[in-house]
PDB file of C-alpha atoms and ligand atoms in Angstrom:
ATOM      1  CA  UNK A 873     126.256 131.226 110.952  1.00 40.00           C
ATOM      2  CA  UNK A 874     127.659 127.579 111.434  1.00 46.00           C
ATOM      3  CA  UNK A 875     129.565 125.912 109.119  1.00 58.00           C
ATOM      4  CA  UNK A 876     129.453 122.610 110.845  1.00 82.00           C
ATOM      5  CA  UNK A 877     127.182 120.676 108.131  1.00 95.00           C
ATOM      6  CA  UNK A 878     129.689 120.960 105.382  1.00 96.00           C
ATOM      7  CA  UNK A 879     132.628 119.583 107.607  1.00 95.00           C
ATOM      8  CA  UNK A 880     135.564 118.265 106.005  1.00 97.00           C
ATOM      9  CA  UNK A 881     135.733 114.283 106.345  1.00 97.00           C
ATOM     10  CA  UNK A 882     131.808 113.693 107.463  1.00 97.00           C
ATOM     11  CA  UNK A 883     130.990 111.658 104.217  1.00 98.00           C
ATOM     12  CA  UNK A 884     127.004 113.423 104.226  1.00 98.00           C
ATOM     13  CA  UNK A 885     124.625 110.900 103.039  1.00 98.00           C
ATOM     14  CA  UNK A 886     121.047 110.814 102.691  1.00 98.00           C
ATOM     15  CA  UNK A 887     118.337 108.382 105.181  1.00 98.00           C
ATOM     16  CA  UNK A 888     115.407 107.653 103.631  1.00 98.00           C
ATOM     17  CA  UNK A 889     112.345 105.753 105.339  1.00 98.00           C
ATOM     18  CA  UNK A 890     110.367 104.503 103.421  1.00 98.00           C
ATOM     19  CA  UNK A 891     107.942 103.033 105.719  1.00 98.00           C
ATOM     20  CA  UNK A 892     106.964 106.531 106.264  1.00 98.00           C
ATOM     21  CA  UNK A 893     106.743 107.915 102.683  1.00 98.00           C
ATOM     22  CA  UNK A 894     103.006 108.756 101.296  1.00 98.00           C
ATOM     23  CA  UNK A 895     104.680 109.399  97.714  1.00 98.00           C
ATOM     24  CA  UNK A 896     103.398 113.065  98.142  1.00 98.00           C
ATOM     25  CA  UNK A 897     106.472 114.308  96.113  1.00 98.00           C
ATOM     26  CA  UNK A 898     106.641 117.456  98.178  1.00 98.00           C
ATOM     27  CA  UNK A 899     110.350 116.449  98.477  1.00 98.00           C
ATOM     28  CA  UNK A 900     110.620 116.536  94.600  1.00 98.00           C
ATOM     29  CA  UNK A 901     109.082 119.660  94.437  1.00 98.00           C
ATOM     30  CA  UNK A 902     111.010 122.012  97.164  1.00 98.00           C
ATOM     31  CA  UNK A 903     114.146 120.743  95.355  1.00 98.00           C
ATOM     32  CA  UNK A 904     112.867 121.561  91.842  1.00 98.00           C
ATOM     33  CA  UNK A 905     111.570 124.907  93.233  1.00 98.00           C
ATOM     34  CA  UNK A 906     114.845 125.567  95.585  1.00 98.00           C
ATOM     35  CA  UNK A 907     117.040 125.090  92.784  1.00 98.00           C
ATOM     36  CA  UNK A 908     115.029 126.778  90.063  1.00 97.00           C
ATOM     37  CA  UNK A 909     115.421 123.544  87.612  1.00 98.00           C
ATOM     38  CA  UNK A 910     113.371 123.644  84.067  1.00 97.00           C
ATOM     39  CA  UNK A 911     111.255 120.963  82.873  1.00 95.00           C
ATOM     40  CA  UNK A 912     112.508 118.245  82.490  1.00 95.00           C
ATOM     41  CA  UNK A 913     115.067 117.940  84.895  1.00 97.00           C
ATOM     42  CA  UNK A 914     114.214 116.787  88.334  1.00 97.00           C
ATOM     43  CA  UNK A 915     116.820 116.187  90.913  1.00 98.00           C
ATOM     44  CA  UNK A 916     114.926 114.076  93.305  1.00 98.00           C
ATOM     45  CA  UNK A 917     112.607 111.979  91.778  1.00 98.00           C
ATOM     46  CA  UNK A 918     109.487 109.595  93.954  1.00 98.00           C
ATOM     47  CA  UNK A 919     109.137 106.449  92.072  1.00 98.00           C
ATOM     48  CA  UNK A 920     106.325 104.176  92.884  1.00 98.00           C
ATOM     49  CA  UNK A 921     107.128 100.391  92.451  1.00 98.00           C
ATOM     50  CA  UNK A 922     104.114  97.702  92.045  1.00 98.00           C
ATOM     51  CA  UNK A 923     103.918  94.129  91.598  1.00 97.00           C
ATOM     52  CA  UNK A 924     102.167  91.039  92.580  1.00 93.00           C
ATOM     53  CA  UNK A 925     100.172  88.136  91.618  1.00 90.00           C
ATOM     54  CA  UNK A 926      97.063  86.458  92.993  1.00 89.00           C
ATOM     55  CA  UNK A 927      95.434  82.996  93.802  1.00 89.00           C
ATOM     56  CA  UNK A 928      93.045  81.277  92.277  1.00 92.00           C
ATOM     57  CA  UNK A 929      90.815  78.638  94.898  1.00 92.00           C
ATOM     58  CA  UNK A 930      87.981  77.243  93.239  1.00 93.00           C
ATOM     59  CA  UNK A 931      85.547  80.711  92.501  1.00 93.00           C
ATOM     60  CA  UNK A 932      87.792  82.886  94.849  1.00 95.00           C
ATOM     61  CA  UNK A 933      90.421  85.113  93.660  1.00 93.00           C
ATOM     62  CA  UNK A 934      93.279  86.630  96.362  1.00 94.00           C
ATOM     63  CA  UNK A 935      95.164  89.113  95.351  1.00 92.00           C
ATOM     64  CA  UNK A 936      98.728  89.581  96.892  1.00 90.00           C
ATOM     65  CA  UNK A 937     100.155  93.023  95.723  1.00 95.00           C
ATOM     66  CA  UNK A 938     102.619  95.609  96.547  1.00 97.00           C
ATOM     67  CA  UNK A 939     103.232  99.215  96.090  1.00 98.00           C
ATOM     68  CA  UNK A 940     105.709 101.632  97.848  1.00 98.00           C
ATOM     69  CA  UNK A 941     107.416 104.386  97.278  1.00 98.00           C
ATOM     70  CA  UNK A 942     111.548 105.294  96.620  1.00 98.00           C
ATOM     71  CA  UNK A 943     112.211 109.022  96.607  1.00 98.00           C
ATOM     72  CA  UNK A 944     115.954 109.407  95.547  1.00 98.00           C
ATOM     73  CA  UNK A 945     118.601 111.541  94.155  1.00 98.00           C
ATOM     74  CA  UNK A 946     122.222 111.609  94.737  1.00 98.00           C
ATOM     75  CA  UNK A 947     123.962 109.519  96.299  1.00 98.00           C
ATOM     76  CA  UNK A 948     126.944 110.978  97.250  1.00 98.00           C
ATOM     77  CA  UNK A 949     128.610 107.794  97.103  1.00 98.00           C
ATOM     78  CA  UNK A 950     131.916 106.147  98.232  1.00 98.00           C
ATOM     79  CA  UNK A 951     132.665 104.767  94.626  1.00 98.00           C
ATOM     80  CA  UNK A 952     131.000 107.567  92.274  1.00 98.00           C
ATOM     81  CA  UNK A 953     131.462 106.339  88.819  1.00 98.00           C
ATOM     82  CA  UNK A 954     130.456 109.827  87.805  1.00 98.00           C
ATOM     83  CA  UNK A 955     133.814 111.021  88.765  1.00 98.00           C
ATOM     84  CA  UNK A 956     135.607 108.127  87.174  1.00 98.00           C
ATOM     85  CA  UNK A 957     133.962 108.758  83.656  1.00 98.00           C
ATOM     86  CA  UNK A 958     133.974 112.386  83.454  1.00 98.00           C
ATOM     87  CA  UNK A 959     136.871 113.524  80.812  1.00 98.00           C
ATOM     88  CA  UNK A 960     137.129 117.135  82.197  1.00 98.00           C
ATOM     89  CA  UNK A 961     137.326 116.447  86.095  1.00 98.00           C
ATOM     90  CA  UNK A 962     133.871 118.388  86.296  1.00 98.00           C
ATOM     91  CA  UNK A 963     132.793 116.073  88.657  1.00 98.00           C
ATOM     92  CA  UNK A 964     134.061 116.382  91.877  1.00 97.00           C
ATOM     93  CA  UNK A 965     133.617 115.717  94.977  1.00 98.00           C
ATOM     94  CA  UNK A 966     134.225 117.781  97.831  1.00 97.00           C
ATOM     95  CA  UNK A 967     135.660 117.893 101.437  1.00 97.00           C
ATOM     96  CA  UNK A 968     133.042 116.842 103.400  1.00 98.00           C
ATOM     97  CA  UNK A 969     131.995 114.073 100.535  1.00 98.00           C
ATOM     98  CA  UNK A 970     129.306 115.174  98.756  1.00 98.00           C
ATOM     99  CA  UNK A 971     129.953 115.178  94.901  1.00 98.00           C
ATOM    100  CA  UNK A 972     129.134 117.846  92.689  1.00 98.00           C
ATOM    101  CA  UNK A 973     129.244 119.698  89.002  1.00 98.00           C
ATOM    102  CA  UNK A 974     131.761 122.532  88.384  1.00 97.00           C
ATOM    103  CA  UNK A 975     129.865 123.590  85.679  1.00 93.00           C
ATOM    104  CA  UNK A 976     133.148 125.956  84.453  1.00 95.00           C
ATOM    105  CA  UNK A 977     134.369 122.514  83.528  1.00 98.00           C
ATOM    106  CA  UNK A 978     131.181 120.910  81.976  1.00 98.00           C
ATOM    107  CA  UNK A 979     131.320 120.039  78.465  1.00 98.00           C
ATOM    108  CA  UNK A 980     127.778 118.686  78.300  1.00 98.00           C
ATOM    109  CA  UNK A 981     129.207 115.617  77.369  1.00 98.00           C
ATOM    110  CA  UNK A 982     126.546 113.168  79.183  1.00 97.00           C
ATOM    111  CA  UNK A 983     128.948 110.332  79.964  1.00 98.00           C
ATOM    112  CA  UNK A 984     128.147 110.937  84.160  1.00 98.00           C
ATOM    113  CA  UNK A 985     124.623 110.440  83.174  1.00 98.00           C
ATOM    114  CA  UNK A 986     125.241 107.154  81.714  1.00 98.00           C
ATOM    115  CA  UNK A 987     127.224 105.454  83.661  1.00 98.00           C
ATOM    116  CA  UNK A 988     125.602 106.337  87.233  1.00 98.00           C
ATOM    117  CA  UNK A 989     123.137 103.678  88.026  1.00 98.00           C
ATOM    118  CA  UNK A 990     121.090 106.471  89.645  1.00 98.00           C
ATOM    119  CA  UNK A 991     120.201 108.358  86.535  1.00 96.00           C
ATOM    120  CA  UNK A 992     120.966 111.552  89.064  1.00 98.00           C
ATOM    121  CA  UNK A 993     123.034 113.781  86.643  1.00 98.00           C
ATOM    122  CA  UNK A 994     120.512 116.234  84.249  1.00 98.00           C
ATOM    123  CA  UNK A 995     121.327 118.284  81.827  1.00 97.00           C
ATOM    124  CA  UNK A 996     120.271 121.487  81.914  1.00 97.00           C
ATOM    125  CA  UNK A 997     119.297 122.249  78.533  1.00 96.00           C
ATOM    126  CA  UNK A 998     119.745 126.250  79.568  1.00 96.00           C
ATOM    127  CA  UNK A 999     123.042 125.777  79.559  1.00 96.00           C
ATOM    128  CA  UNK A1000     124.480 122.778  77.700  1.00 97.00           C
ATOM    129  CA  UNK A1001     125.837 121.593  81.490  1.00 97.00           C
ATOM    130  CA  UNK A1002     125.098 118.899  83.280  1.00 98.00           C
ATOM    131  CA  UNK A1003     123.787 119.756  87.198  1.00 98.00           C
ATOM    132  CA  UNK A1004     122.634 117.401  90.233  1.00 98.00           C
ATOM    133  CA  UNK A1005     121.907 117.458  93.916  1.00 98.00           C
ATOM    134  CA  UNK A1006     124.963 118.933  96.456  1.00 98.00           C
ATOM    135  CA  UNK A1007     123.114 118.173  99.120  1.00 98.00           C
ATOM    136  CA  UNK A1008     121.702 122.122  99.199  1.00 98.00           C
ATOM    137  CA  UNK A1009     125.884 122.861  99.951  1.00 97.00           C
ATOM    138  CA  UNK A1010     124.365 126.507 100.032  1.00 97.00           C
ATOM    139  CA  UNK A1011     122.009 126.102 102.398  1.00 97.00           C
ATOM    140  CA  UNK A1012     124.351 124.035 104.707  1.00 97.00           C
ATOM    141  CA  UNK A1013     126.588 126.532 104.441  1.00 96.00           C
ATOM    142  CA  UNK A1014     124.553 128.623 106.551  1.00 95.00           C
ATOM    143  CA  UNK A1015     123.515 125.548 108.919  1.00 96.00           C
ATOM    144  CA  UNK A1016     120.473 124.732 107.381  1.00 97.00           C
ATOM    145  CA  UNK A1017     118.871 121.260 106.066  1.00 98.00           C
ATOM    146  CA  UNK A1018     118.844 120.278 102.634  1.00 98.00           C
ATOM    147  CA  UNK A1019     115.625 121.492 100.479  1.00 98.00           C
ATOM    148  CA  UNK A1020     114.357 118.011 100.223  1.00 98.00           C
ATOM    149  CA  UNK A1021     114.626 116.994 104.147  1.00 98.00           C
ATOM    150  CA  UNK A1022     112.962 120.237 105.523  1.00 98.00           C
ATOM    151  CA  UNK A1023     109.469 119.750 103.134  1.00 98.00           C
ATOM    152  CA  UNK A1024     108.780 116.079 103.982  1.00 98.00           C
ATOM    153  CA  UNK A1025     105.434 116.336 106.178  1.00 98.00           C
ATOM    154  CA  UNK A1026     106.329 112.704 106.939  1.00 98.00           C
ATOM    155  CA  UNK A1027     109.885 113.219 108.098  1.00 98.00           C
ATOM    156  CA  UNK A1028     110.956 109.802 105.773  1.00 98.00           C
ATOM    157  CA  UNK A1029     114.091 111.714 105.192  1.00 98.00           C
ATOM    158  CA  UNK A1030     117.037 112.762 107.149  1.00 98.00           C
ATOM    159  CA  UNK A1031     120.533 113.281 106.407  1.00 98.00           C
ATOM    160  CA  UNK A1032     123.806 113.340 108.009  1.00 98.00           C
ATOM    161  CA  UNK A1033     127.524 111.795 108.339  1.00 98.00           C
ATOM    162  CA  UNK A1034     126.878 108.128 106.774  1.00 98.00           C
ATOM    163  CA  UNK A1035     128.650 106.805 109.508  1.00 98.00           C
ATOM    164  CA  UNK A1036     126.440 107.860 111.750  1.00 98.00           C
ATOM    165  CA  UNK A1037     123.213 107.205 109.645  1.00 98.00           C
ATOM    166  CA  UNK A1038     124.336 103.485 109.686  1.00 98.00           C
ATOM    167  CA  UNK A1039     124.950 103.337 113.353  1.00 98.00           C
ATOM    168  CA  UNK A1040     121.318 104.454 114.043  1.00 98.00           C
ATOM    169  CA  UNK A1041     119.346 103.173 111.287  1.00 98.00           C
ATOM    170  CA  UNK A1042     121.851  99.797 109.834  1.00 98.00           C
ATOM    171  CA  UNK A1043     123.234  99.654 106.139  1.00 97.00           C
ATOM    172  CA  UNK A1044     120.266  98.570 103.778  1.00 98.00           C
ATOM    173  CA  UNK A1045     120.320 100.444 100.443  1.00 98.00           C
ATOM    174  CA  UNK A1046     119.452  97.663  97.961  1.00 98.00           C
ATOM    175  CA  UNK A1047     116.252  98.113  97.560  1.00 98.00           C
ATOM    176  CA  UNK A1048     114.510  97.784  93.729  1.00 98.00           C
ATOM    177  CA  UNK A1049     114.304  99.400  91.985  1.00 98.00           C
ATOM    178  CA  UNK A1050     117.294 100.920  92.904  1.00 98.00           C
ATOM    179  CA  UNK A1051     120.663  99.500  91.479  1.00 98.00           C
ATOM    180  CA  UNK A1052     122.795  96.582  93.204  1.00 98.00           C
ATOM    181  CA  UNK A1053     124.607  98.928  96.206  1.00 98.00           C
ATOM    182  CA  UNK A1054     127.664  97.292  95.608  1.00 98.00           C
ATOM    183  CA  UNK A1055     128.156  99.328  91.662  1.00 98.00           C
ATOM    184  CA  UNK A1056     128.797 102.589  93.548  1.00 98.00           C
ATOM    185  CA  UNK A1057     128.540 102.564  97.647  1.00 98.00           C
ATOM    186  CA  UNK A1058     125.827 104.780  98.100  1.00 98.00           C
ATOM    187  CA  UNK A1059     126.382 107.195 101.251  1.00 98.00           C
ATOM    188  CA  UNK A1060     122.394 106.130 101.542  1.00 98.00           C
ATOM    189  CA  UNK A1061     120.459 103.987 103.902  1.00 98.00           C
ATOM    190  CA  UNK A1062     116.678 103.100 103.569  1.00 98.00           C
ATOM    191  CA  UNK A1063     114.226 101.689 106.100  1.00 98.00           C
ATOM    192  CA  UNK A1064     112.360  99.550 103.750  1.00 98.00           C
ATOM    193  CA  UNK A1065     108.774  99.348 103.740  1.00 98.00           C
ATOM    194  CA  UNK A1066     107.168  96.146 104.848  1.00 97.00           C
ATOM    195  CA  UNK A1067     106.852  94.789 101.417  1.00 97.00           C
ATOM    196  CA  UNK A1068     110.089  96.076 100.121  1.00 98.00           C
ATOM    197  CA  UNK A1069     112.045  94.106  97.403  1.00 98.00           C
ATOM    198  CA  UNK A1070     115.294  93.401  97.081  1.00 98.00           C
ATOM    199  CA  UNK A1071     116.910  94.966  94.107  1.00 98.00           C
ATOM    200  CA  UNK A1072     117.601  91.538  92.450  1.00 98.00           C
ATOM    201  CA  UNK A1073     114.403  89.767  92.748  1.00 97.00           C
ATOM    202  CA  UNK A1074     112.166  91.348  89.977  1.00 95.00           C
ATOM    203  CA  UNK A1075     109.779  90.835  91.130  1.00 95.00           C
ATOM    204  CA  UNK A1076     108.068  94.437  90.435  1.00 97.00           C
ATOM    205  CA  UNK A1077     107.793  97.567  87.702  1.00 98.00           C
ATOM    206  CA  UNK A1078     107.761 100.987  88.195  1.00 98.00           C
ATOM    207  CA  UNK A1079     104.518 102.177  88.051  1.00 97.00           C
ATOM    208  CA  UNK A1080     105.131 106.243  87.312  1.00 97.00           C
ATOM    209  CA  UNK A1081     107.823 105.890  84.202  1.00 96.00           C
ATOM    210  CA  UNK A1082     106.738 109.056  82.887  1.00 93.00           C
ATOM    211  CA  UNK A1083     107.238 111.152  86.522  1.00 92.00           C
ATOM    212  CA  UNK A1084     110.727 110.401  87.246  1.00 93.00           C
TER     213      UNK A1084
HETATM  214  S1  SF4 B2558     124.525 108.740  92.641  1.00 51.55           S
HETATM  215 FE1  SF4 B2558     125.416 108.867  90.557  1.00 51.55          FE
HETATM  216  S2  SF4 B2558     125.921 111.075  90.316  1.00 51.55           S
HETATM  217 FE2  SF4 B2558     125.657 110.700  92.529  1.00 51.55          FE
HETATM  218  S3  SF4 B2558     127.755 110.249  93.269  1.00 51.55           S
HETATM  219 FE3  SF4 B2558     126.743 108.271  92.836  1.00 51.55          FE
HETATM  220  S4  SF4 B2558     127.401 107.801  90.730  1.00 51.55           S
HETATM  221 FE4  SF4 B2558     127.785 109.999  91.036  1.00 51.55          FE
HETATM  222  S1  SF4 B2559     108.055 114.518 100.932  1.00 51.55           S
HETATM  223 FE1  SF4 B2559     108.423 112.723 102.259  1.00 51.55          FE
HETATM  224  S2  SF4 B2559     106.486 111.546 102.171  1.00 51.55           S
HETATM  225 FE2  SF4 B2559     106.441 113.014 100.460  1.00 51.55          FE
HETATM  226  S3  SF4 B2559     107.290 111.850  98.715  1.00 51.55           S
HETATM  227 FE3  SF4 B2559     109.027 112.929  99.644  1.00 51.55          FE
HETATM  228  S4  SF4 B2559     109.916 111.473 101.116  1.00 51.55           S
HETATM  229 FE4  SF4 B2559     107.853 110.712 100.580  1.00 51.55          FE
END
């Protein structure tokens, strides 16, 4: 048994590449069925994002369109505004960075879910608490991966010390329709997909509002 993936001062983050993501959702569901969550609540979520226009020449119409895929849960981030909103100090975040519920503390009082741009805090409505992603804190307990990074046939995601996810893979995480990085510092860094957007441009809609 190691205990070297929940080590004080790493900072864990997630990588996600989305270049590589088919949208299967197979990450979604080994974390819904790892962590027994009801309907409803759905700690990693795949959103699809679409947009585009086209041109019209004479008879001939060209379309110019996008679509890719975002699969995303906590953050774990440097600035969690979860933490700073939370009345009963039920948010917390741990050691080795990763932020989490003590649900002894939870009042079911929703203001985490509001005010993180990440919509990752769910409440359980089992218990009247509010749960999210800890990065599988069990299972790395015990040295293994997170849930989420062990069922992706397309290895688009990885996690790790943040530090050292930037160093290999650089520091983009603004990518829409995920929130301006600069609300919470994500401990997250994507490899965006050839027609990625940047989180301000609008220029796209999420295309699966009722899956996430
Ligand atoms: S993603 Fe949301 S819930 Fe997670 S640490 Fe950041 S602000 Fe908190
Ligand atoms: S399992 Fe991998 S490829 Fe499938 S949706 Fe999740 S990140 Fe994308």
């Amino acid at each position: 048994m190691s205990n070297d993936l929940t080590r004080g001062g790493a900072n864990y983050g997630f990588f996600f590449d989305q270049s590589l993501c088919t949208g299967c959702k197979a990450c979604q569901v080994a974390c819904k069925d790892k962590h027994d969550l009801p309907v409803g609540v759905t700690w990693r979520r795949v959103v699809e994002y679409s947009g585009g226009s086209w041109r019209i020449e004479g008879s001939t119409v060209t379309p110019n369109v996008f679509t890719y895929y975002t699969s995303m849960a906590c953050n774990h981030c440097e600035n969690p505004v979860c933490m700073q909103v939370c009345p009963t100090t039920a948010m917390s975040k741990r050691e080795d960075g990763t932020v989490y519920v003590d649900e002894s503390k939870c009042v079911g009082c929703r203001y985490c879910q509001w005010a993180c741009p990440y919509g990752a805090p769910q409440l359980d409505p089992r218990t009247g608490h509010m749960t999210k992603c800890d990065l599988c804190y069990d299972y790395r307990s015990t040295g293994q991966d997170p849930a989420c990074v062990s069922a992706c046939p397309s290895r688009a995601l990885d996690w790790g010390p943040i530090d050292e996810l930037r160093e290999r893979h650089g520091d983009q995480a603004g990518i829409a329709p995920l929130p301006d990085p600069s609300l919470t510092e994500p401990h997250l860094v994507i490899k965006p997909h050839r027609d990625a957007q940047s989180w301000d441009a609008g220029t796209g809609a999420i295309a699966n509002p009722k899956e996430i």
